[in-house]
Coordinates of C-alpha atoms in Angstrom, one line a residue:
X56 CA -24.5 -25.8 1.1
X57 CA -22.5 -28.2 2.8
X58 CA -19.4 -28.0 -0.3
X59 CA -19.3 -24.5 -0.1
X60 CA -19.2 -24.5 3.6
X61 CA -16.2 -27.1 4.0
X62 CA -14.6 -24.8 1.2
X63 CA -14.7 -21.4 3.5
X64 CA -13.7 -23.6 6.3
X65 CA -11.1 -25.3 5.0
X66 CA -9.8 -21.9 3.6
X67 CA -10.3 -20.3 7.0
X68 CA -8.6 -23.1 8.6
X69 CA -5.5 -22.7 6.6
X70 CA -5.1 -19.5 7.7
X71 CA -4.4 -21.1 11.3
X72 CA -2.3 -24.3 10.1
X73 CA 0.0 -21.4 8.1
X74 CA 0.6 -19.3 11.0
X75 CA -0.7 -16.2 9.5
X76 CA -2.2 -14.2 12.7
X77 CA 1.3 -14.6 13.9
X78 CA 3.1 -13.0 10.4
X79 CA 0.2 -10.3 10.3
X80 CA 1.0 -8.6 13.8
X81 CA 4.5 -8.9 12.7
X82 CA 3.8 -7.0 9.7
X83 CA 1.7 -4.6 11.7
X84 CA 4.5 -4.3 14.5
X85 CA 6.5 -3.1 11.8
X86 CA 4.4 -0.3 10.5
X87 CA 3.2 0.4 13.8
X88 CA 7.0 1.8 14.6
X89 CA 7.1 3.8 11.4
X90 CA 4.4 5.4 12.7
X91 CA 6.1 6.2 15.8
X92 CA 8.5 7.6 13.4
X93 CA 6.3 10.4 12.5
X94 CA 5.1 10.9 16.0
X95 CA 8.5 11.5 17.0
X96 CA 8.8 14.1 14.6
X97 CA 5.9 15.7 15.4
X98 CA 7.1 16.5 18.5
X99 CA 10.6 17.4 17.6
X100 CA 9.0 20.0 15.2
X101 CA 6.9 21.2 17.9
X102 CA 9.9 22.2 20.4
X103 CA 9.0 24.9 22.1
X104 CA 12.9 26.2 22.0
X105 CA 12.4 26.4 18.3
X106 CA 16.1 25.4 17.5
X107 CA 16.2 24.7 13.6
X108 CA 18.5 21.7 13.8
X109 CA 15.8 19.9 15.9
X110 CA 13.0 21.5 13.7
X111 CA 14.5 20.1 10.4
X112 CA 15.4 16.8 12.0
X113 CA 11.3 16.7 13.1
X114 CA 10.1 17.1 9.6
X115 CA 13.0 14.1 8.2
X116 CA 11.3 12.0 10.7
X117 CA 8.0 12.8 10.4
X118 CA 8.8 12.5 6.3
X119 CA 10.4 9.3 6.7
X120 CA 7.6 8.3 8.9
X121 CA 4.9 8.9 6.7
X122 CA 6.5 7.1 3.6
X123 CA 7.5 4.5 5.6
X124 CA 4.2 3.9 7.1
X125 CA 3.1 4.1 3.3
X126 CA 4.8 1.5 1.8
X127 CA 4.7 -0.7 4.8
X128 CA 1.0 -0.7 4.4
X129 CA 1.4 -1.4 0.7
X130 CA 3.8 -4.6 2.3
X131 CA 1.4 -5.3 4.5
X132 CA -1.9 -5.5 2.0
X133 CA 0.8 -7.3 -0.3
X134 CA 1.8 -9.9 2.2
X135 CA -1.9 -10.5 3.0
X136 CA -2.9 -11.0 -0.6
X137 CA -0.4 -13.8 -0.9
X138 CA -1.3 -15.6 1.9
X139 CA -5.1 -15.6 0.4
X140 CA -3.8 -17.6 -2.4
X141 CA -2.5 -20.0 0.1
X142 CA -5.3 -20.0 2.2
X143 CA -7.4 -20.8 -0.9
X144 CA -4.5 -24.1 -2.5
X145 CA -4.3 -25.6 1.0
X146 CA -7.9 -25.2 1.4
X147 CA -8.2 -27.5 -1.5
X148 CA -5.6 -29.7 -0.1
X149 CA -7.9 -30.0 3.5
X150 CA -11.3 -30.5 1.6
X151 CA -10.0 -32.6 -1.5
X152 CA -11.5 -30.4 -4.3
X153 CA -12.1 -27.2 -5.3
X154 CA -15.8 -27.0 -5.9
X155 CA -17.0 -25.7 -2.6
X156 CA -14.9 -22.8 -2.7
X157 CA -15.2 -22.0 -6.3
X158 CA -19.1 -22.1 -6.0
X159 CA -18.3 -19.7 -2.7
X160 CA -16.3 -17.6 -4.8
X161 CA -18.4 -17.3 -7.6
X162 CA -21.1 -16.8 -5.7
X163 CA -19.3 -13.5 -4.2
X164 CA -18.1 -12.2 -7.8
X165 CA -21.6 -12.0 -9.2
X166 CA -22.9 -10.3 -6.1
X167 CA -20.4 -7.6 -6.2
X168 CA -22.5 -4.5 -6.4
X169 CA -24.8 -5.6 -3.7
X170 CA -21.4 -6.4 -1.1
X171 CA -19.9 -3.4 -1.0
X172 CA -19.8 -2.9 2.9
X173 CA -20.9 1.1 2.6
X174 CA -18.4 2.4 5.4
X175 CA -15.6 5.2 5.5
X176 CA -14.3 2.4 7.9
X177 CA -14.5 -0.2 5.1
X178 CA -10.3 -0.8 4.8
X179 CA -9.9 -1.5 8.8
X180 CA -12.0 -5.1 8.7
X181 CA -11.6 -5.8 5.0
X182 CA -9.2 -8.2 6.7
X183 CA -11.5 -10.1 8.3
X184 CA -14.4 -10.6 5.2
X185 CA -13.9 -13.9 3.3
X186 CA -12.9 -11.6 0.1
X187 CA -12.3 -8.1 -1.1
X188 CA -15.4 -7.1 -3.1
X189 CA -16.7 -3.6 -4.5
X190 CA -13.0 -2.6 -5.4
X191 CA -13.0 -0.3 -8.3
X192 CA -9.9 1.5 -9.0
X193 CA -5.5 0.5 -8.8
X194 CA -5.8 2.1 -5.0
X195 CA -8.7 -0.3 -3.6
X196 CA -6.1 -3.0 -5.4
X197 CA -3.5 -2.0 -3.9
X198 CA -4.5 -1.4 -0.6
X199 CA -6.7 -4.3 -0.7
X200 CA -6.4 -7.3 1.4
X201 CA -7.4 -9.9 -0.9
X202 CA -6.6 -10.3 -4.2
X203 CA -9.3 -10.2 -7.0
X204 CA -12.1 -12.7 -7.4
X205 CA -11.5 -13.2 -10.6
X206 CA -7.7 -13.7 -10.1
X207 CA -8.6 -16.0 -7.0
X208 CA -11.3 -18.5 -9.1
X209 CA -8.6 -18.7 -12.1
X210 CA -6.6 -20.0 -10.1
X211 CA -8.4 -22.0 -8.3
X212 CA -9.3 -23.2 -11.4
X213 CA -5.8 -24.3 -12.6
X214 CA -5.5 -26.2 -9.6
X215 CA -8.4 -28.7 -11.0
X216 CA -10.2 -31.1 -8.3

């Protein structure tokens, strides 16, 4: 209905006003070069002169790389999450209310088993849905980009109309 759409859009909106395509490939910038981390490692391991020094300085980087690139994803799903719950407050703020967007939201909890996208490529546009839905375990919440519906209409609700 017309509510719920001002709701997403206001929500969607924010996301511009807030500047967070511009934080995101910041935040992917930075994992991004812990990646090259690894890569670089790779490489250095692979010498073809087989010098030990270089071969044991390949598998630091390519260790610091892969934890790096870890926990920057963790930052990055982190950051994302956060910026959802402001998304969602100045959303209100835009619209004047929180109905629309609690009816959207509500909507999307009780439809959980039927949302799951059904895609080994699932975590690379989670991103882009409206909310996270179908997560099951601690990972899916940690590496999630959204926080949980339920989490997200609570406080919603606390912010009143």
């Amino acid at each position: 209905n017309e509510q719920e759409f001002k709701g997403v859009l206001g929500h969607e909106y924010s996301h511009i006003l807030e500047g967070d395509l511009r934080i995101n490939l910041l935040v992917m910038a930075l994992t991004s070069s812990f990646n090259q981390l690894e890569l670089i490692g790779v490489k250095l391991r692979d010498d073809p002169d087989k010098n030990p020094v270089v071969f044991t300085f390949g598998n630091l980087l390519v260790a610091i790389g892969r934890g790096s690139a870890l926990l920057g994803k963790i930052l990055q799903c982190a950051i994302s999450r956060q910026r959802e719950y402001l998304a969602d407050a100045e959303a209100v703020k835009i619209v004047g209310d929180t109905d629309g967007l609690l009816s959207v939201l509500r909507r999307l909890h009780l439809a959980n088993c039927d949302s799951t996208i059904a895609s080994p490529h699932r975590n690379s546009i989670d991103h882009m849905c409206f909310a996270s839905v179908g997560v099951r375990n601690w990972c899916e919440r940690l590496f999630g980009s959204h926080p949980p519906l339920e989490k997200r209409i609570a406080q919603l609700e606390s912010l009143g109309t």
